[in-house]
Coordinates of C-alpha atoms in Angstrom, one line a residue:
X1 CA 15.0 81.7 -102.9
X2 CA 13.8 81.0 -99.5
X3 CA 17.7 80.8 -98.2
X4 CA 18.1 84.1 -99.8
X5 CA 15.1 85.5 -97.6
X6 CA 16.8 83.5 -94.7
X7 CA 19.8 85.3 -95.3
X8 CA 18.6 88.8 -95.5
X9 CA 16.5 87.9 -91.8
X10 CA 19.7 86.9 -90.8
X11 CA 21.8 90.2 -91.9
X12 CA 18.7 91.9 -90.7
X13 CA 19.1 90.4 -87.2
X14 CA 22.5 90.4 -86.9
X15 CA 22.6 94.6 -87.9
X16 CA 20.0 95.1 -84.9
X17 CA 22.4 92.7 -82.6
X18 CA 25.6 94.6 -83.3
X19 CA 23.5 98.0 -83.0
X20 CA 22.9 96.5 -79.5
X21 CA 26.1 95.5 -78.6
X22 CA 27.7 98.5 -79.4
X23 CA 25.1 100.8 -77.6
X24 CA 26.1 98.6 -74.6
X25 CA 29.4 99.2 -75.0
X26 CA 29.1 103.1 -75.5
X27 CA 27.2 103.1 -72.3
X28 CA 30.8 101.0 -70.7
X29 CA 32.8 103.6 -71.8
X30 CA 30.7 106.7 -70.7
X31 CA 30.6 105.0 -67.9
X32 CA 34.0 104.7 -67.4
X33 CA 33.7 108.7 -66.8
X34 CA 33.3 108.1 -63.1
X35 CA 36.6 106.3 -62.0
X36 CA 38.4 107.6 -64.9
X37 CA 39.5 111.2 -65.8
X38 CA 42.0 113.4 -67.6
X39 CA 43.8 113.4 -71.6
X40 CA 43.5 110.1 -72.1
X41 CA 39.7 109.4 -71.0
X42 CA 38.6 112.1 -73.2
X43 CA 40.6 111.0 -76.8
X44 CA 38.7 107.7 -75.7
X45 CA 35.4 109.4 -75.8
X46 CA 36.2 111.5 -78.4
X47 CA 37.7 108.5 -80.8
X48 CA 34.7 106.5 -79.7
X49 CA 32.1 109.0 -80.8
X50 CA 33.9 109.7 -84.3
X51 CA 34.1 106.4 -84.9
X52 CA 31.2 105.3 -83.8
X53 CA 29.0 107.8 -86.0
X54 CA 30.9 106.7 -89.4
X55 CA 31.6 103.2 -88.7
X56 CA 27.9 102.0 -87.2
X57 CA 26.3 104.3 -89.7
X58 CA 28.8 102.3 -92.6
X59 CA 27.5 99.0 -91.1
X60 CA 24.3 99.8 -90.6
X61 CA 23.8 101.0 -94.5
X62 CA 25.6 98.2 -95.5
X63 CA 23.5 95.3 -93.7
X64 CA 20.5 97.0 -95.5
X65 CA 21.5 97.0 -98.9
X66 CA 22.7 93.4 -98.7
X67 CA 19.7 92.1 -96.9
X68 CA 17.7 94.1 -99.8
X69 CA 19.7 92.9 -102.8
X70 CA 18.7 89.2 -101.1
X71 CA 15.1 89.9 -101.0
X72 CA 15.2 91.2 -104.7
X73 CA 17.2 88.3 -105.6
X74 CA 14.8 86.3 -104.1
X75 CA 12.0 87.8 -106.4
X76 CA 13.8 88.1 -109.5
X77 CA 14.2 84.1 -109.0
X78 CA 10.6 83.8 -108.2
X79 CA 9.4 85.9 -111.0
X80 CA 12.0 83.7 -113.4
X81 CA 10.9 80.1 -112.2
X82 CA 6.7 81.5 -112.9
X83 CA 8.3 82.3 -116.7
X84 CA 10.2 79.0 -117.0
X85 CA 6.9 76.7 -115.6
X86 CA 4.7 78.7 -118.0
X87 CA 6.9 77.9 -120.8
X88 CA 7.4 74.5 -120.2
X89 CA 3.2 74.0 -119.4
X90 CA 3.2 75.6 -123.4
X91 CA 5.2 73.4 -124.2
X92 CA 3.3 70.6 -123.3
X93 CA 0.1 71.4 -123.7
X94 CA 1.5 71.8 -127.6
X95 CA 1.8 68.3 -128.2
X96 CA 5.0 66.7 -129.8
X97 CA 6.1 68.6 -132.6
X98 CA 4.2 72.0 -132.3
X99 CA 6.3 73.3 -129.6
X100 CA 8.1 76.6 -129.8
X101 CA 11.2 76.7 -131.8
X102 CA 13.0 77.9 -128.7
X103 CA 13.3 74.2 -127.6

């Protein structure tokens, strides 16, 4: 369980990294704007911006629900290991032959 928490920091991280990275690279290509001009320059900008409002919204959405399904995962196996000590404490605080049928 605490790999699964690990994990979802990780996704968690890596989201905000590529949010980064592509924020610097939106910046490149505005900036590209001041030695470059015309048709060509503008379907850049203009593929750029479509793309970018799908696609980083896509990944964005995606890197939270995995990271979240990892910390619920993480806490269903929690809550599942506190069941499975309880039960085995009743078992043997039972004594030999008055445990629960179940084992």
């Amino acid at each position: 369980m605490a790999v699964l928490r690990l994990s979802a920091g990780v996704i968690v991280s890596a989201a905000a990294n590529i949010q980064d990275t592509h924020e610097s690279a939106t910046r490149v290509v505005k900036d590209m704007g001041s030695v470059y001009s015309g048709y060509s320059y503008e379907q850049l900008v203009a593929a750029w911006a479509a793309m970018s409002a799908t696609h980083m919204a896509d990944l964005d959405l995606a890197c939270k629900v995995v990271a979240r399904v990892l910390e619920v995962a993480a806490e269903v196996i929690t809550v599942v290991k506190v069941a499975v000590l309880a039960e085995l404490a009743a078992a043997c605080t039972a004594g030999p032959g008055r445990a629960s049928s179940r084992w």
